[in-house]
Short mmCIF file of C-alpha atoms in Angstrom, two decimals:
data_model
loop_
_atom_site.label_atom_id
_atom_site.label_comp_id
_atom_site.label_asym_id
_atom_site.label_seq_id
_atom_site.Cartn_x
_atom_site.Cartn_y
_atom_site.Cartn_z
CA MET A 135 110.17 119.58 95.23
CA PRO A 136 108.23 120.91 98.45
CA THR A 137 110.13 122.10 101.43
CA LEU A 138 109.94 120.39 104.88
CA HIS A 139 107.56 123.22 105.86
CA GLU A 140 105.29 122.38 102.95
CA GLU A 141 105.54 118.62 103.53
CA LEU A 142 104.63 119.11 107.13
CA ALA A 143 101.42 121.11 106.12
CA MET A 144 100.73 118.35 103.60
CA ALA A 145 101.22 115.63 106.22
CA GLU A 146 98.82 117.42 108.61
CA SER A 147 96.17 117.52 105.94
CA LEU A 148 96.22 113.91 105.01
CA ASN A 149 92.69 112.38 104.87
CA VAL A 150 92.84 109.27 107.11
CA ASP A 151 89.73 107.65 105.37
CA ALA A 152 91.35 108.12 102.11
CA LEU A 153 94.58 106.57 103.33
CA ALA A 154 92.40 103.67 104.79
CA GLU A 155 90.78 103.23 101.45
CA ALA A 156 94.11 103.06 99.64
CA ILE A 157 95.44 100.44 102.18
CA VAL A 158 92.37 98.26 101.58
CA ASP A 159 92.99 98.50 97.81
CA ILE A 160 96.72 97.68 98.17
CA GLY A 161 96.07 94.88 100.91
CA PHE A 162 98.20 94.04 103.56
CA GLU A 163 98.46 91.59 106.53
CA CYS A 164 101.67 91.02 108.41
CA THR A 165 103.00 87.41 107.83
CA GLN A 166 105.43 87.86 110.95
CA CYS A 167 108.44 86.88 108.43
CA GLY A 168 110.78 89.10 110.33
CA ALA A 169 112.36 90.38 107.09
CA CYS A 170 111.88 94.05 108.25
CA CYS A 171 113.60 93.30 111.54
CA THR A 172 116.72 91.57 110.32
CA ALA A 173 119.85 92.44 108.41
CA GLU A 174 119.97 92.36 104.54
CA GLU A 175 123.03 90.63 103.02
CA ASN A 176 125.99 92.39 104.51
CA ALA A 177 124.11 95.62 105.64
CA PRO A 178 122.71 95.68 109.18
CA HIS A 179 119.20 96.51 110.00
CA THR A 180 118.70 100.38 109.82
CA ALA A 181 115.44 101.90 111.23
CA ILE A 182 115.17 105.32 112.45
CA ILE A 183 114.17 105.83 116.16
CA PHE A 184 113.42 109.22 117.67
CA PRO A 185 114.57 110.51 121.19
CA ASP A 186 111.04 110.26 122.80
CA GLU A 187 110.91 106.68 121.44
CA VAL A 188 114.27 105.75 122.95
CA ARG A 189 113.12 107.01 126.40
CA ASP A 190 109.72 105.15 126.03
CA LEU A 191 111.76 101.89 125.96
CA LYS A 192 114.46 102.67 128.47
CA THR A 193 114.17 100.59 131.71
CA ALA A 194 116.41 100.06 134.82
CA GLU A 195 118.21 97.23 132.89
CA ARG A 196 118.15 99.04 129.44
CA ASP A 197 119.88 102.18 128.83
CA TRP A 198 120.12 104.36 125.73
CA GLU A 199 123.05 102.48 124.00
CA ASP A 200 121.08 99.30 124.30
CA ILE A 201 118.26 100.78 122.47
CA ALA A 202 119.70 103.15 119.69
CA ARG A 203 122.87 103.65 117.86
CA PRO A 204 124.02 106.77 115.85
CA MET A 205 122.78 106.62 112.32
CA PRO A 206 125.57 104.94 110.63
CA PHE A 207 125.70 106.97 107.56
CA GLY A 208 129.01 109.06 107.70
CA PHE A 209 129.30 108.30 111.51
CA GLU A 210 131.37 105.10 110.66
CA THR A 211 134.06 107.38 108.98
CA GLY A 212 134.34 109.65 111.92
CA ALA A 213 131.79 112.36 110.88
CA ASP A 214 128.93 113.68 112.81
CA THR A 215 125.67 112.07 111.83
CA LEU A 216 122.00 113.08 111.97
CA GLU A 217 119.32 111.09 114.16
CA TRP A 218 119.48 107.69 115.58
CA ALA A 219 118.85 104.08 114.40
CA LEU A 220 117.69 100.96 116.35
CA GLN A 221 120.45 99.00 117.96
CA VAL A 222 121.48 95.88 116.27
CA ASP A 223 122.88 92.52 117.56
CA ASP A 224 126.05 90.76 116.29
CA CYS A 225 124.11 89.58 113.29
CA GLY A 226 122.95 92.94 112.31
CA ASP A 227 119.43 92.09 113.26
CA CYS A 228 117.12 94.62 115.32
CA THR A 229 118.29 94.30 118.93
CA PHE A 230 114.59 93.47 119.96
CA TYR A 231 114.15 90.79 117.45
CA ALA A 232 114.53 87.29 119.08
CA ASP A 233 113.17 83.97 118.58
CA GLY A 234 111.07 85.10 115.71
CA GLU A 235 109.17 88.02 117.39
CA CYS A 236 109.56 91.54 118.64
CA SER A 237 110.29 91.72 122.37
CA VAL A 238 108.89 95.31 122.64
CA TYR A 239 106.09 94.97 120.23
CA GLU A 240 103.56 97.15 122.08
CA GLN A 241 106.22 99.89 122.19
CA ARG A 242 107.81 99.61 118.83
CA PRO A 243 108.67 102.66 117.13
CA LEU A 244 106.35 104.35 114.53
CA ILE A 245 108.35 103.04 111.63
CA CYS A 246 107.97 99.60 112.87
CA GLN A 247 104.10 100.14 113.23
CA THR A 248 103.81 101.56 109.81
CA TYR A 249 105.98 99.26 107.67
CA PRO A 250 105.97 98.67 104.73
CA PHE A 251 103.89 102.02 104.23
CA ASP A 252 105.22 105.45 104.05
CA ILE A 253 104.12 108.94 103.01
CA ASP A 254 106.48 110.28 100.28
CA PHE A 255 105.69 113.75 98.71
CA GLU A 256 108.75 113.39 96.44
CA HIS A 257 109.65 110.14 94.90
CA ASP A 258 107.60 107.44 92.92
CA ASP A 259 109.98 104.63 92.68
CA GLN A 260 108.53 102.03 95.16
CA ARG A 261 106.90 99.10 93.90
CA ILE A 262 103.23 99.94 94.87
CA SER A 263 101.90 103.50 95.21
CA HIS A 264 98.65 105.18 95.78
CA ASP A 265 98.81 108.88 95.75
CA HIS A 266 101.36 109.77 98.29
CA LEU A 267 101.11 106.41 100.05
CA TYR A 268 103.93 104.08 99.11
CA ALA A 269 104.70 100.50 100.10
CA SER A 270 107.96 98.94 100.10
CA GLU A 271 108.41 95.28 98.99
CA CYS A 272 106.91 93.05 101.67
CA PRO A 273 105.46 89.43 101.65
CA GLY A 274 102.29 90.89 103.49
CA LEU A 275 101.24 93.09 100.66
CA GLU A 276 98.04 92.34 98.53
CA ASN A 277 96.55 90.21 101.52
CA ASP A 278 93.15 91.31 102.66
CA ILE A 279 92.84 93.79 105.38
CA SER A 280 89.65 94.99 107.14
CA ARG A 281 88.38 98.50 106.96
CA GLU A 282 88.71 98.91 110.74
CA ASP A 283 92.31 97.63 110.75
CA ALA A 284 93.24 99.73 107.44
CA ARG A 285 91.88 102.80 109.34
CA LYS A 286 93.85 102.13 112.38
CA LEU A 287 97.00 101.79 110.25
CA ALA A 288 96.01 105.03 108.27
CA LYS A 289 96.24 106.99 111.51
CA GLN A 290 99.74 105.49 112.39
CA ILE A 291 100.90 106.43 109.10
CA LYS A 292 99.56 109.83 109.13
CA GLN A 293 101.25 110.38 112.63
CA ARG A 294 104.46 109.02 111.42
CA ALA A 295 104.35 111.42 108.32
CA ILE A 296 103.85 114.43 110.84
CA THR A 297 106.40 113.21 113.31
CA ASP A 298 109.09 112.53 110.60
CA ARG A 299 108.82 116.24 109.23
CA ARG A 300 108.67 117.77 112.66
CA GLU A 301 111.79 115.72 113.87
CA SER A 302 113.59 116.65 110.59
CA LEU A 303 112.93 120.45 110.89
CA ALA A 304 114.08 120.31 114.55
CA VAL A 305 117.28 118.55 113.43
CA GLN A 306 117.79 121.29 110.90
CA GLU A 307 117.29 123.88 113.48
CA GLN A 308 119.93 122.21 115.75
CA TYR A 309 122.44 121.53 113.12
CA SER A 310 122.35 125.31 112.10
CA THR A 311 122.51 126.82 115.45
CA ASN A 312 124.41 124.35 117.59
CA PRO A 313 128.11 124.01 116.20
CA HIS A 314 129.95 121.05 117.10
CA THR A 315 133.54 122.19 118.39
CA THR A 316 135.05 118.90 119.64
CA ASP A 317 136.77 116.19 117.81
CA GLU A 318 134.44 113.53 119.05
CA PRO A 319 131.93 112.40 116.54
CA ALA A 320 128.49 113.46 117.73
CA VAL A 321 124.91 113.02 116.78
CA TYR A 322 122.43 115.71 115.88
CA ASP A 323 118.90 114.96 116.85
CA SER A 324 115.66 117.18 117.46
CA GLU A 325 116.98 117.84 121.01
CA GLY A 326 120.33 118.89 120.24
CA LEU A 327 123.98 117.58 119.86
CA LYS A 328 124.59 114.51 121.66
CA HIS A 329 127.32 111.80 122.52
CA PRO A 330 126.89 108.52 120.90
CA ASP A 331 125.67 107.16 124.07
CA GLY A 332 122.79 109.77 124.13
CA ARG A 333 124.26 112.13 126.74
CA THR A 334 123.68 115.81 125.60
CA PHE A 335 127.09 117.76 124.96
CA GLU A 336 127.52 120.41 127.60
CA PRO A 337 128.20 124.01 126.63
#
């Protein structure tokens, strides 16, 4: 199993043209079904969002908590957690999904730009794979895609693969060097230790 540093190097060396050809072979066209934006059965929508992406979505009327929530795994039982997830509404759907469309489409996070594709250097359990390019189940798969659109998507997938690994390495560094000394549950992200509302813990 490669280390994160090795995965980062592998991500940086991904060939965009080869990825684009793989996407053309698999086929994809978004059907705008909203399945990747909504809750699954009793599980709320959970998609990672990075600190820079949260700030890109902040406005005078929209603060951190309106955009992101602590990644729920562990946090719901009072433990610290790693990184952030997109905020959800009362139904468990993405807070930005309304009336069948994304209200922040042009600024949507990398994970939303690249779904259902991902780069995975460890596993091979997804439904469709092509070398290290994986596709989760999605109604848009196996539809025709132009090489121009495939190349644009390939660039986004490579950027996400690099960003994911860089963020994970930074989170590891923060977790190992920035001990949490209060009883309040906290979030470790690539920038440090934060309150659930996104404020940084003061020393």
